[in-house]
Amino acid sequence: HFRFWNPDLECLPAPGVEEFWRRRVVRRVAGVELRALCPQDALGYASLHLLKHVLQGATRPFHVYEVACFLESHAADEDFWKEWRALHGPELRRLQAAVFGLAQVWFGCRLGAAGEEVERLPAGTRKWFEKFGTAPAEGLFTSNKDELWLHLSLLDSRRDGWRVARRRLFPGSLPGPVDAVHIAESEIGWSRRGLRQARWLAYVLRRVWHHAAALVSLTGSGLRWWWGR
């Protein structure tokens, strides 16, 4: 959380986020004045933060609800959306619109003027909402990586698409320690060391099974998404 967005990791540029910090305003909370993002940038950051979690397969329902509530309460605020468009360029608005579409699928919130940005999303992205809009929530209970198709639909470069797909389908490193991580090596006996290795191996096998099951599901969903496009 030391930066607003990581374009190198997600292969999606978000020009304009560097201005968020410069445009901070003073807000009074419980009688205390605090420096905070302006309302338009606060929505932008909340949307980018949620999008990051969605694309990495770690969606938190509360984050979606938070954005949905904001959209619902500001649907008729034309001045807000006019300023939002003035401050945020097309690429930055497109990333936020992907989150707005997800919030509407999940909670049926009104979009107001933001609905125009959702309509401008690529056809593949809008098709993803139709076919897989609830997949991030289902991922809390069953293995799936259907968010990959959302990610690919937002990319303009086939090279970036292969890079993202390779990272999401085939993790490039083994998991780190999962047991006795706060115990000094000098204090770990042979029995504890064996238990640590056994638990690590069990964790790795569970992750392999998770990725294998998700890959099988992803193949079928990918065909449906591609055919739907």
PDB file of N, CA, C and O in Angstrom, residues 133-201:
ATOM      1  N   GLY A 133     -19.576 -12.270 -13.917  1.00  0.00           N
ATOM      2  CA  GLY A 133     -19.586 -11.168 -12.959  1.00  0.00           C
ATOM      3  C   GLY A 133     -19.567 -11.611 -11.509  1.00  0.00           C
ATOM      4  O   GLY A 133     -19.052 -10.896 -10.647  1.00  0.00           O
ATOM      5  N   THR A 134     -20.115 -12.779 -11.221  1.00  0.00           N
ATOM      6  CA  THR A 134     -20.125 -13.268  -9.833  1.00  0.00           C
ATOM      7  C   THR A 134     -18.972 -14.220  -9.537  1.00  0.00           C
ATOM      8  O   THR A 134     -18.863 -14.721  -8.417  1.00  0.00           O
ATOM      9  N   ALA A 135     -18.105 -14.467 -10.517  1.00  0.00           N
ATOM     10  CA  ALA A 135     -17.003 -15.419 -10.326  1.00  0.00           C
ATOM     11  C   ALA A 135     -16.089 -15.044  -9.161  1.00  0.00           C
ATOM     12  O   ALA A 135     -15.654 -15.931  -8.413  1.00  0.00           O
ATOM     13  N   PRO A 136     -15.752 -13.754  -8.948  1.00  0.00           N
ATOM     14  CA  PRO A 136     -14.894 -13.429  -7.799  1.00  0.00           C
ATOM     15  C   PRO A 136     -15.514 -13.829  -6.464  1.00  0.00           C
ATOM     16  O   PRO A 136     -14.799 -14.209  -5.535  1.00  0.00           O
ATOM     17  N   ALA A 137     -16.836 -13.734  -6.350  1.00  0.00           N
ATOM     18  CA  ALA A 137     -17.496 -14.156  -5.112  1.00  0.00           C
ATOM     19  C   ALA A 137     -17.503 -15.677  -4.998  1.00  0.00           C
ATOM     20  O   ALA A 137     -17.276 -16.247  -3.922  1.00  0.00           O
ATOM     21  N   GLU A 138     -17.739 -16.367  -6.116  1.00  0.00           N
ATOM     22  CA  GLU A 138     -17.729 -17.824  -6.107  1.00  0.00           C
ATOM     23  C   GLU A 138     -16.349 -18.369  -5.781  1.00  0.00           C
ATOM     24  O   GLU A 138     -16.218 -19.465  -5.229  1.00  0.00           O
ATOM     25  N   GLY A 139     -15.314 -17.578  -6.111  1.00  0.00           N
ATOM     26  CA  GLY A 139     -13.947 -18.005  -5.835  1.00  0.00           C
ATOM     27  C   GLY A 139     -13.640 -18.144  -4.367  1.00  0.00           C
ATOM     28  O   GLY A 139     -12.634 -18.751  -3.992  1.00  0.00           O
ATOM     29  N   LEU A 140     -14.496 -17.576  -3.500  1.00  0.00           N
ATOM     30  CA  LEU A 140     -14.314 -17.747  -2.065  1.00  0.00           C
ATOM     31  C   LEU A 140     -14.629 -19.166  -1.621  1.00  0.00           C
ATOM     32  O   LEU A 140     -14.235 -19.589  -0.533  1.00  0.00           O
ATOM     33  N   PHE A 141     -15.353 -19.920  -2.471  1.00  0.00           N
ATOM     34  CA  PHE A 141     -15.795 -21.260  -2.099  1.00  0.00           C
ATOM     35  C   PHE A 141     -15.299 -22.343  -3.054  1.00  0.00           C
ATOM     36  O   PHE A 141     -15.132 -23.494  -2.653  1.00  0.00           O
ATOM     37  N   THR A 142     -15.078 -22.004  -4.321  1.00  0.00           N
ATOM     38  CA  THR A 142     -14.596 -22.973  -5.305  1.00  0.00           C
ATOM     39  C   THR A 142     -13.441 -22.366  -6.089  1.00  0.00           C
ATOM     40  O   THR A 142     -13.390 -21.153  -6.287  1.00  0.00           O
ATOM     41  N   SER A 143     -12.535 -23.210  -6.560  1.00  0.00           N
ATOM     42  CA  SER A 143     -11.358 -22.730  -7.279  1.00  0.00           C
ATOM     43  C   SER A 143     -11.742 -22.234  -8.673  1.00  0.00           C
ATOM     44  O   SER A 143     -12.345 -22.964  -9.460  1.00  0.00           O
ATOM     45  N   ASN A 144     -11.414 -20.996  -8.960  1.00  0.00           N
ATOM     46  CA  ASN A 144     -11.552 -20.489 -10.324  1.00  0.00           C
ATOM     47  C   ASN A 144     -10.623 -19.289 -10.490  1.00  0.00           C
ATOM     48  O   ASN A 144     -10.255 -18.636  -9.516  1.00  0.00           O
ATOM     49  N   LYS A 145     -10.256 -19.050 -11.739  1.00  0.00           N
ATOM     50  CA  LYS A 145      -9.407 -17.905 -12.055  1.00  0.00           C
ATOM     51  C   LYS A 145     -10.032 -17.108 -13.194  1.00  0.00           C
ATOM     52  O   LYS A 145      -9.341 -16.559 -14.049  1.00  0.00           O
ATOM     53  N   ASP A 146     -11.360 -17.031 -13.172  1.00  0.00           N
ATOM     54  CA  ASP A 146     -12.068 -16.376 -14.270  1.00  0.00           C
ATOM     55  C   ASP A 146     -11.775 -14.889 -14.355  1.00  0.00           C
ATOM     56  O   ASP A 146     -12.087 -14.257 -15.363  1.00  0.00           O
ATOM     57  N   GLU A 147     -11.186 -14.324 -13.296  1.00  0.00           N
ATOM     58  CA  GLU A 147     -10.804 -12.916 -13.381  1.00  0.00           C
ATOM     59  C   GLU A 147      -9.730 -12.684 -14.443  1.00  0.00           C
ATOM     60  O   GLU A 147      -9.521 -11.546 -14.890  1.00  0.00           O
ATOM     61  N   LEU A 148      -9.060 -13.759 -14.876  1.00  0.00           N
ATOM     62  CA  LEU A 148      -8.045 -13.623 -15.918  1.00  0.00           C
ATOM     63  C   LEU A 148      -8.657 -13.063 -17.200  1.00  0.00           C
ATOM     64  O   LEU A 148      -8.044 -12.236 -17.883  1.00  0.00           O
ATOM     65  N   TRP A 149      -9.880 -13.505 -17.537  1.00  0.00           N
ATOM     66  CA  TRP A 149     -10.509 -13.032 -18.770  1.00  0.00           C
ATOM     67  C   TRP A 149     -10.863 -11.552 -18.670  1.00  0.00           C
ATOM     68  O   TRP A 149     -10.818 -10.832 -19.666  1.00  0.00           O
ATOM     69  N   LEU A 150     -11.216 -11.085 -17.482  1.00  0.00           N
ATOM     70  CA  LEU A 150     -11.438  -9.653 -17.295  1.00  0.00           C
ATOM     71  C   LEU A 150     -10.140  -8.894 -17.536  1.00  0.00           C
ATOM     72  O   LEU A 150     -10.131  -7.866 -18.231  1.00  0.00           O
ATOM     73  N   HIS A 151      -9.060  -9.400 -16.980  1.00  0.00           N
ATOM     74  CA  HIS A 151      -7.756  -8.753 -17.133  1.00  0.00           C
ATOM     75  C   HIS A 151      -7.372  -8.674 -18.612  1.00  0.00           C
ATOM     76  O   HIS A 151      -6.986  -7.608 -19.113  1.00  0.00           O
ATOM     77  N   LEU A 152      -7.500  -9.788 -19.307  1.00  0.00           N
ATOM     78  CA  LEU A 152      -7.108  -9.816 -20.713  1.00  0.00           C
ATOM     79  C   LEU A 152      -7.979  -8.888 -21.553  1.00  0.00           C
ATOM     80  O   LEU A 152      -7.503  -8.295 -22.536  1.00  0.00           O
ATOM     81  N   SER A 153      -9.252  -8.753 -21.183  1.00  0.00           N
ATOM     82  CA  SER A 153     -10.148  -7.895 -21.960  1.00  0.00           C
ATOM     83  C   SER A 153      -9.772  -6.421 -21.853  1.00  0.00           C
ATOM     84  O   SER A 153     -10.135  -5.624 -22.723  1.00  0.00           O
ATOM     85  N   LEU A 154      -9.047  -6.062 -20.808  1.00  0.00           N
ATOM     86  CA  LEU A 154      -8.657  -4.669 -20.602  1.00  0.00           C
ATOM     87  C   LEU A 154      -7.300  -4.343 -21.206  1.00  0.00           C
ATOM     88  O   LEU A 154      -6.920  -3.164 -21.270  1.00  0.00           O
ATOM     89  N   LEU A 155      -6.567  -5.351 -21.639  1.00  0.00           N
ATOM     90  CA  LEU A 155      -5.227  -5.141 -22.183  1.00  0.00           C
ATOM     91  C   LEU A 155      -5.287  -4.815 -23.670  1.00  0.00           C
ATOM     92  O   LEU A 155      -6.131  -5.332 -24.399  1.00  0.00           O
ATOM     93  N   ASP A 156      -4.362  -3.978 -24.103  1.00  0.00           N
ATOM     94  CA  ASP A 156      -4.285  -3.615 -25.517  1.00  0.00           C
ATOM     95  C   ASP A 156      -3.195  -4.380 -26.247  1.00  0.00           C
ATOM     96  O   ASP A 156      -3.177  -4.416 -27.477  1.00  0.00           O
ATOM     97  N   SER A 157      -2.277  -5.000 -25.516  1.00  0.00           N
ATOM     98  CA  SER A 157      -1.126  -5.668 -26.113  1.00  0.00           C
ATOM     99  C   SER A 157      -1.211  -7.177 -25.920  1.00  0.00           C
ATOM    100  O   SER A 157      -1.438  -7.650 -24.803  1.00  0.00           O
ATOM    101  N   ARG A 158      -1.038  -7.918 -27.010  1.00  0.00           N
ATOM    102  CA  ARG A 158      -1.033  -9.380 -26.901  1.00  0.00           C
ATOM    103  C   ARG A 158       0.168  -9.858 -26.083  1.00  0.00           C
ATOM    104  O   ARG A 158       0.065 -10.835 -25.350  1.00  0.00           O
ATOM    105  N   ARG A 159       1.272  -9.154 -26.194  1.00  0.00           N
ATOM    106  CA  ARG A 159       2.458  -9.507 -25.409  1.00  0.00           C
ATOM    107  C   ARG A 159       2.168  -9.389 -23.921  1.00  0.00           C
ATOM    108  O   ARG A 159       2.524 -10.257 -23.133  1.00  0.00           O
ATOM    109  N   ASP A 160       1.492  -8.298 -23.530  1.00  0.00           N
ATOM    110  CA  ASP A 160       1.118  -8.142 -22.121  1.00  0.00           C
ATOM    111  C   ASP A 160       0.139  -9.230 -21.698  1.00  0.00           C
ATOM    112  O   ASP A 160       0.178  -9.710 -20.558  1.00  0.00           O
ATOM    113  N   GLY A 161      -0.735  -9.622 -22.624  1.00  0.00           N
ATOM    114  CA  GLY A 161      -1.682 -10.688 -22.319  1.00  0.00           C
ATOM    115  C   GLY A 161      -0.986 -11.995 -21.988  1.00  0.00           C
ATOM    116  O   GLY A 161      -1.344 -12.674 -21.018  1.00  0.00           O
ATOM    117  N   TRP A 162       0.017 -12.367 -22.778  1.00  0.00           N
ATOM    118  CA  TRP A 162       0.768 -13.592 -22.503  1.00  0.00           C
ATOM    119  C   TRP A 162       1.512 -13.487 -21.174  1.00  0.00           C
ATOM    120  O   TRP A 162       1.594 -14.456 -20.417  1.00  0.00           O
ATOM    121  N   ARG A 163       2.041 -12.315 -20.897  1.00  0.00           N
ATOM    122  CA  ARG A 163       2.777 -12.111 -19.646  1.00  0.00           C
ATOM    123  C   ARG A 163       1.859 -12.284 -18.444  1.00  0.00           C
ATOM    124  O   ARG A 163       2.198 -12.967 -17.468  1.00  0.00           O
ATOM    125  N   VAL A 164       0.670 -11.675 -18.504  1.00  0.00           N
ATOM    126  CA  VAL A 164      -0.283 -11.781 -17.408  1.00  0.00           C
ATOM    127  C   VAL A 164      -0.773 -13.217 -17.257  1.00  0.00           C
ATOM    128  O   VAL A 164      -0.854 -13.750 -16.142  1.00  0.00           O
ATOM    129  N   ALA A 165      -1.097 -13.870 -18.376  1.00  0.00           N
ATOM    130  CA  ALA A 165      -1.604 -15.244 -18.321  1.00  0.00           C
ATOM    131  C   ALA A 165      -0.563 -16.191 -17.734  1.00  0.00           C
ATOM    132  O   ALA A 165      -0.890 -17.057 -16.914  1.00  0.00           O
ATOM    133  N   ARG A 166       0.694 -16.028 -18.126  1.00  0.00           N
ATOM    134  CA  ARG A 166       1.754 -16.889 -17.604  1.00  0.00           C
ATOM    135  C   ARG A 166       1.906 -16.711 -16.091  1.00  0.00           C
ATOM    136  O   ARG A 166       2.045 -17.688 -15.345  1.00  0.00           O
ATOM    137  N   ARG A 167       1.841 -15.475 -15.639  1.00  0.00           N
ATOM    138  CA  ARG A 167       1.987 -15.220 -14.200  1.00  0.00           C
ATOM    139  C   ARG A 167       0.813 -15.785 -13.411  1.00  0.00           C
ATOM    140  O   ARG A 167       0.987 -16.313 -12.315  1.00  0.00           O
ATOM    141  N   ARG A 168      -0.403 -15.685 -13.955  1.00  0.00           N
ATOM    142  CA  ARG A 168      -1.579 -16.141 -13.225  1.00  0.00           C
ATOM    143  C   ARG A 168      -1.748 -17.653 -13.263  1.00  0.00           C
ATOM    144  O   ARG A 168      -2.230 -18.265 -12.313  1.00  0.00           O
ATOM    145  N   LEU A 169      -1.306 -18.283 -14.369  1.00  0.00           N
ATOM    146  CA  LEU A 169      -1.517 -19.729 -14.508  1.00  0.00           C
ATOM    147  C   LEU A 169      -0.385 -20.551 -13.930  1.00  0.00           C
ATOM    148  O   LEU A 169      -0.612 -21.655 -13.425  1.00  0.00           O
ATOM    149  N   PHE A 170       0.810 -20.025 -13.998  1.00  0.00           N
ATOM    150  CA  PHE A 170       1.978 -20.796 -13.562  1.00  0.00           C
ATOM    151  C   PHE A 170       2.822 -19.962 -12.605  1.00  0.00           C
ATOM    152  O   PHE A 170       3.717 -19.221 -13.043  1.00  0.00           O
ATOM    153  N   PRO A 171       2.554 -20.031 -11.315  1.00  0.00           N
ATOM    154  CA  PRO A 171       3.333 -19.263 -10.332  1.00  0.00           C
ATOM    155  C   PRO A 171       4.828 -19.504 -10.506  1.00  0.00           C
ATOM    156  O   PRO A 171       5.270 -20.642 -10.703  1.00  0.00           O
ATOM    157  N   GLY A 172       5.587 -18.420 -10.443  1.00  0.00           N
ATOM    158  CA  GLY A 172       7.012 -18.521 -10.735  1.00  0.00           C
ATOM    159  C   GLY A 172       7.898 -18.868  -9.552  1.00  0.00           C
ATOM    160  O   GLY A 172       9.115 -18.967  -9.711  1.00  0.00           O
ATOM    161  N   SER A 173       7.326 -19.051  -8.359  1.00  0.00           N
ATOM    162  CA  SER A 173       8.150 -19.363  -7.194  1.00  0.00           C
ATOM    163  C   SER A 173       7.385 -20.264  -6.236  1.00  0.00           C
ATOM    164  O   SER A 173       6.147 -20.287  -6.240  1.00  0.00           O
ATOM    165  N   LEU A 174       8.122 -21.014  -5.447  1.00  0.00           N
ATOM    166  CA  LEU A 174       7.512 -21.883  -4.449  1.00  0.00           C
ATOM    167  C   LEU A 174       7.084 -21.072  -3.228  1.00  0.00           C
ATOM    168  O   LEU A 174       7.646 -20.015  -2.951  1.00  0.00           O
ATOM    169  N   PRO A 175       6.092 -21.549  -2.494  1.00  0.00           N
ATOM    170  CA  PRO A 175       5.661 -20.828  -1.286  1.00  0.00           C
ATOM    171  C   PRO A 175       6.780 -20.754  -0.263  1.00  0.00           C
ATOM    172  O   PRO A 175       7.669 -21.610  -0.206  1.00  0.00           O
ATOM    173  N   GLY A 176       6.733 -19.724   0.563  1.00  0.00           N
ATOM    174  CA  GLY A 176       7.697 -19.581   1.640  1.00  0.00           C
ATOM    175  C   GLY A 176       7.328 -20.448   2.828  1.00  0.00           C
ATOM    176  O   GLY A 176       6.390 -21.248   2.765  1.00  0.00           O
ATOM    177  N   PRO A 177       8.035 -20.324   3.935  1.00  0.00           N
ATOM    178  CA  PRO A 177       7.751 -21.126   5.140  1.00  0.00           C
ATOM    179  C   PRO A 177       6.330 -20.882   5.643  1.00  0.00           C
ATOM    180  O   PRO A 177       5.816 -19.766   5.567  1.00  0.00           O
ATOM    181  N   VAL A 178       5.704 -21.928   6.148  1.00  0.00           N
ATOM    182  CA  VAL A 178       4.337 -21.809   6.673  1.00  0.00           C
ATOM    183  C   VAL A 178       4.259 -22.239   8.133  1.00  0.00           C
ATOM    184  O   VAL A 178       3.185 -22.202   8.722  1.00  0.00           O
ATOM    185  N   ASP A 179       5.398 -22.633   8.716  1.00  0.00           N
ATOM    186  CA  ASP A 179       5.383 -23.102  10.106  1.00  0.00           C
ATOM    187  C   ASP A 179       6.696 -22.695  10.782  1.00  0.00           C
ATOM    188  O   ASP A 179       7.750 -22.630  10.134  1.00  0.00           O
ATOM    189  N   ALA A 180       6.621 -22.417  12.061  1.00  0.00           N
ATOM    190  CA  ALA A 180       7.798 -22.075  12.868  1.00  0.00           C
ATOM    191  C   ALA A 180       8.567 -20.890  12.293  1.00  0.00           C
ATOM    192  O   ALA A 180       9.795 -20.841  12.341  1.00  0.00           O
ATOM    193  N   VAL A 181       7.841 -19.931  11.753  1.00  0.00           N
ATOM    194  CA  VAL A 181       8.499 -18.797  11.113  1.00  0.00           C
ATOM    195  C   VAL A 181       9.045 -17.792  12.120  1.00  0.00           C
ATOM    196  O   VAL A 181       9.883 -16.949  11.770  1.00  0.00           O
ATOM    197  N   HIS A 182       8.597 -17.892  13.371  1.00  0.00           N
ATOM    198  CA  HIS A 182       9.060 -16.949  14.394  1.00  0.00           C
ATOM    199  C   HIS A 182      10.003 -17.608  15.405  1.00  0.00           C
ATOM    200  O   HIS A 182      10.249 -17.057  16.476  1.00  0.00           O
ATOM    201  N   ILE A 183      10.496 -18.771  15.064  1.00  0.00           N
ATOM    202  CA  ILE A 183      11.414 -19.485  15.944  1.00  0.00           C
ATOM    203  C   ILE A 183      12.806 -19.466  15.321  1.00  0.00           C
ATOM    204  O   ILE A 183      12.975 -19.768  14.137  1.00  0.00           O
ATOM    205  N   ALA A 184      13.780 -19.102  16.086  1.00  0.00           N
ATOM    206  CA  ALA A 184      15.156 -19.064  15.585  1.00  0.00           C
ATOM    207  C   ALA A 184      15.602 -20.461  15.173  1.00  0.00           C
ATOM    208  O   ALA A 184      15.232 -21.462  15.797  1.00  0.00           O
ATOM    209  N   GLU A 185      16.397 -20.529  14.102  1.00  0.00           N
ATOM    210  CA  GLU A 185      16.877 -21.826  13.602  1.00  0.00           C
ATOM    211  C   GLU A 185      17.626 -22.593  14.676  1.00  0.00           C
ATOM    212  O   GLU A 185      17.558 -23.826  14.749  1.00  0.00           O
ATOM    213  N   SER A 186      18.352 -21.889  15.537  1.00  0.00           N
ATOM    214  CA  SER A 186      19.134 -22.560  16.577  1.00  0.00           C
ATOM    215  C   SER A 186      18.261 -23.236  17.620  1.00  0.00           C
ATOM    216  O   SER A 186      18.727 -24.114  18.359  1.00  0.00           O
ATOM    217  N   GLU A 187      16.990 -22.872  17.689  1.00  0.00           N
ATOM    218  CA  GLU A 187      16.080 -23.433  18.680  1.00  0.00           C
ATOM    219  C   GLU A 187      15.163 -24.513  18.106  1.00  0.00           C
ATOM    220  O   GLU A 187      14.324 -25.051  18.823  1.00  0.00           O
ATOM    221  N   ILE A 188      15.340 -24.822  16.842  1.00  0.00           N
ATOM    222  CA  ILE A 188      14.489 -25.830  16.196  1.00  0.00           C
ATOM    223  C   ILE A 188      15.190 -27.177  16.219  1.00  0.00           C
ATOM    224  O   ILE A 188      16.253 -27.353  15.607  1.00  0.00           O
ATOM    225  N   GLY A 189      14.588 -28.135  16.894  1.00  0.00           N
ATOM    226  CA  GLY A 189      15.145 -29.489  16.955  1.00  0.00           C
ATOM    227  C   GLY A 189      14.761 -30.307  15.739  1.00  0.00           C
ATOM    228  O   GLY A 189      13.997 -29.861  14.877  1.00  0.00           O
ATOM    229  N   TRP A 190      15.259 -31.559  15.695  1.00  0.00           N
ATOM    230  CA  TRP A 190      15.004 -32.379  14.513  1.00  0.00           C
ATOM    231  C   TRP A 190      13.524 -32.717  14.371  1.00  0.00           C
ATOM    232  O   TRP A 190      12.998 -32.806  13.249  1.00  0.00           O
ATOM    233  N   SER A 191      12.808 -32.915  15.480  1.00  0.00           N
ATOM    234  CA  SER A 191      11.393 -33.251  15.388  1.00  0.00           C
ATOM    235  C   SER A 191      10.578 -32.067  14.867  1.00  0.00           C
ATOM    236  O   SER A 191       9.683 -32.224  14.029  1.00  0.00           O
ATOM    237  N   ARG A 192      10.925 -30.877  15.386  1.00  0.00           N
ATOM    238  CA  ARG A 192      10.220 -29.689  14.919  1.00  0.00           C
ATOM    239  C   ARG A 192      10.546 -29.390  13.471  1.00  0.00           C
ATOM    240  O   ARG A 192       9.692 -28.959  12.691  1.00  0.00           O
ATOM    241  N   ARG A 193      11.786 -29.648  13.083  1.00  0.00           N
ATOM    242  CA  ARG A 193      12.194 -29.415  11.702  1.00  0.00           C
ATOM    243  C   ARG A 193      11.437 -30.343  10.754  1.00  0.00           C
ATOM    244  O   ARG A 193      11.003 -29.944   9.683  1.00  0.00           O
ATOM    245  N   GLY A 194      11.270 -31.608  11.182  1.00  0.00           N
ATOM    246  CA  GLY A 194      10.527 -32.553  10.367  1.00  0.00           C
ATOM    247  C   GLY A 194       9.065 -32.153  10.238  1.00  0.00           C
ATOM    248  O   GLY A 194       8.468 -32.268   9.162  1.00  0.00           O
ATOM    249  N   LEU A 195       8.478 -31.681  11.341  1.00  0.00           N
ATOM    250  CA  LEU A 195       7.089 -31.242  11.307  1.00  0.00           C
ATOM    251  C   LEU A 195       6.932 -30.029  10.390  1.00  0.00           C
ATOM    252  O   LEU A 195       5.951 -29.927   9.638  1.00  0.00           O
ATOM    253  N   ARG A 196       7.914 -29.144  10.446  1.00  0.00           N
ATOM    254  CA  ARG A 196       7.863 -27.960   9.591  1.00  0.00           C
ATOM    255  C   ARG A 196       7.882 -28.342   8.119  1.00  0.00           C
ATOM    256  O   ARG A 196       7.122 -27.817   7.309  1.00  0.00           O
ATOM    257  N   GLN A 197       8.761 -29.277   7.777  1.00  0.00           N
ATOM    258  CA  GLN A 197       8.852 -29.713   6.388  1.00  0.00           C
ATOM    259  C   GLN A 197       7.574 -30.418   5.934  1.00  0.00           C
ATOM    260  O   GLN A 197       7.111 -30.236   4.798  1.00  0.00           O
ATOM    261  N   ALA A 198       6.994 -31.210   6.827  1.00  0.00           N
ATOM    262  CA  ALA A 198       5.764 -31.924   6.485  1.00  0.00           C
ATOM    263  C   ALA A 198       4.616 -30.949   6.231  1.00  0.00           C
ATOM    264  O   ALA A 198       3.840 -31.110   5.277  1.00  0.00           O
ATOM    265  N   ARG A 199       4.509 -29.937   7.066  1.00  0.00           N
ATOM    266  CA  ARG A 199       3.445 -28.951   6.894  1.00  0.00           C
ATOM    267  C   ARG A 199       3.662 -28.123   5.630  1.00  0.00           C
ATOM    268  O   ARG A 199       2.711 -27.760   4.944  1.00  0.00           O
ATOM    269  N   TRP A 200       4.921 -27.809   5.322  1.00  0.00           N
ATOM    270  CA  TRP A 200       5.213 -27.068   4.100  1.00  0.00           C
ATOM    271  C   TRP A 200       4.831 -27.888   2.875  1.00  0.00           C
ATOM    272  O   TRP A 200       4.216 -27.382   1.933  1.00  0.00           O
ATOM    273  N   LEU A 201       5.188 -29.182   2.879  1.00  0.00           N
ATOM    274  CA  LEU A 201       4.866 -30.055   1.753  1.00  0.00           C
ATOM    275  C   LEU A 201       3.352 -30.187   1.590  1.00  0.00           C
ATOM    276  O   LEU A 201       2.835 -30.151   0.467  1.00  0.00           O
TER     277      LEU A 201
END
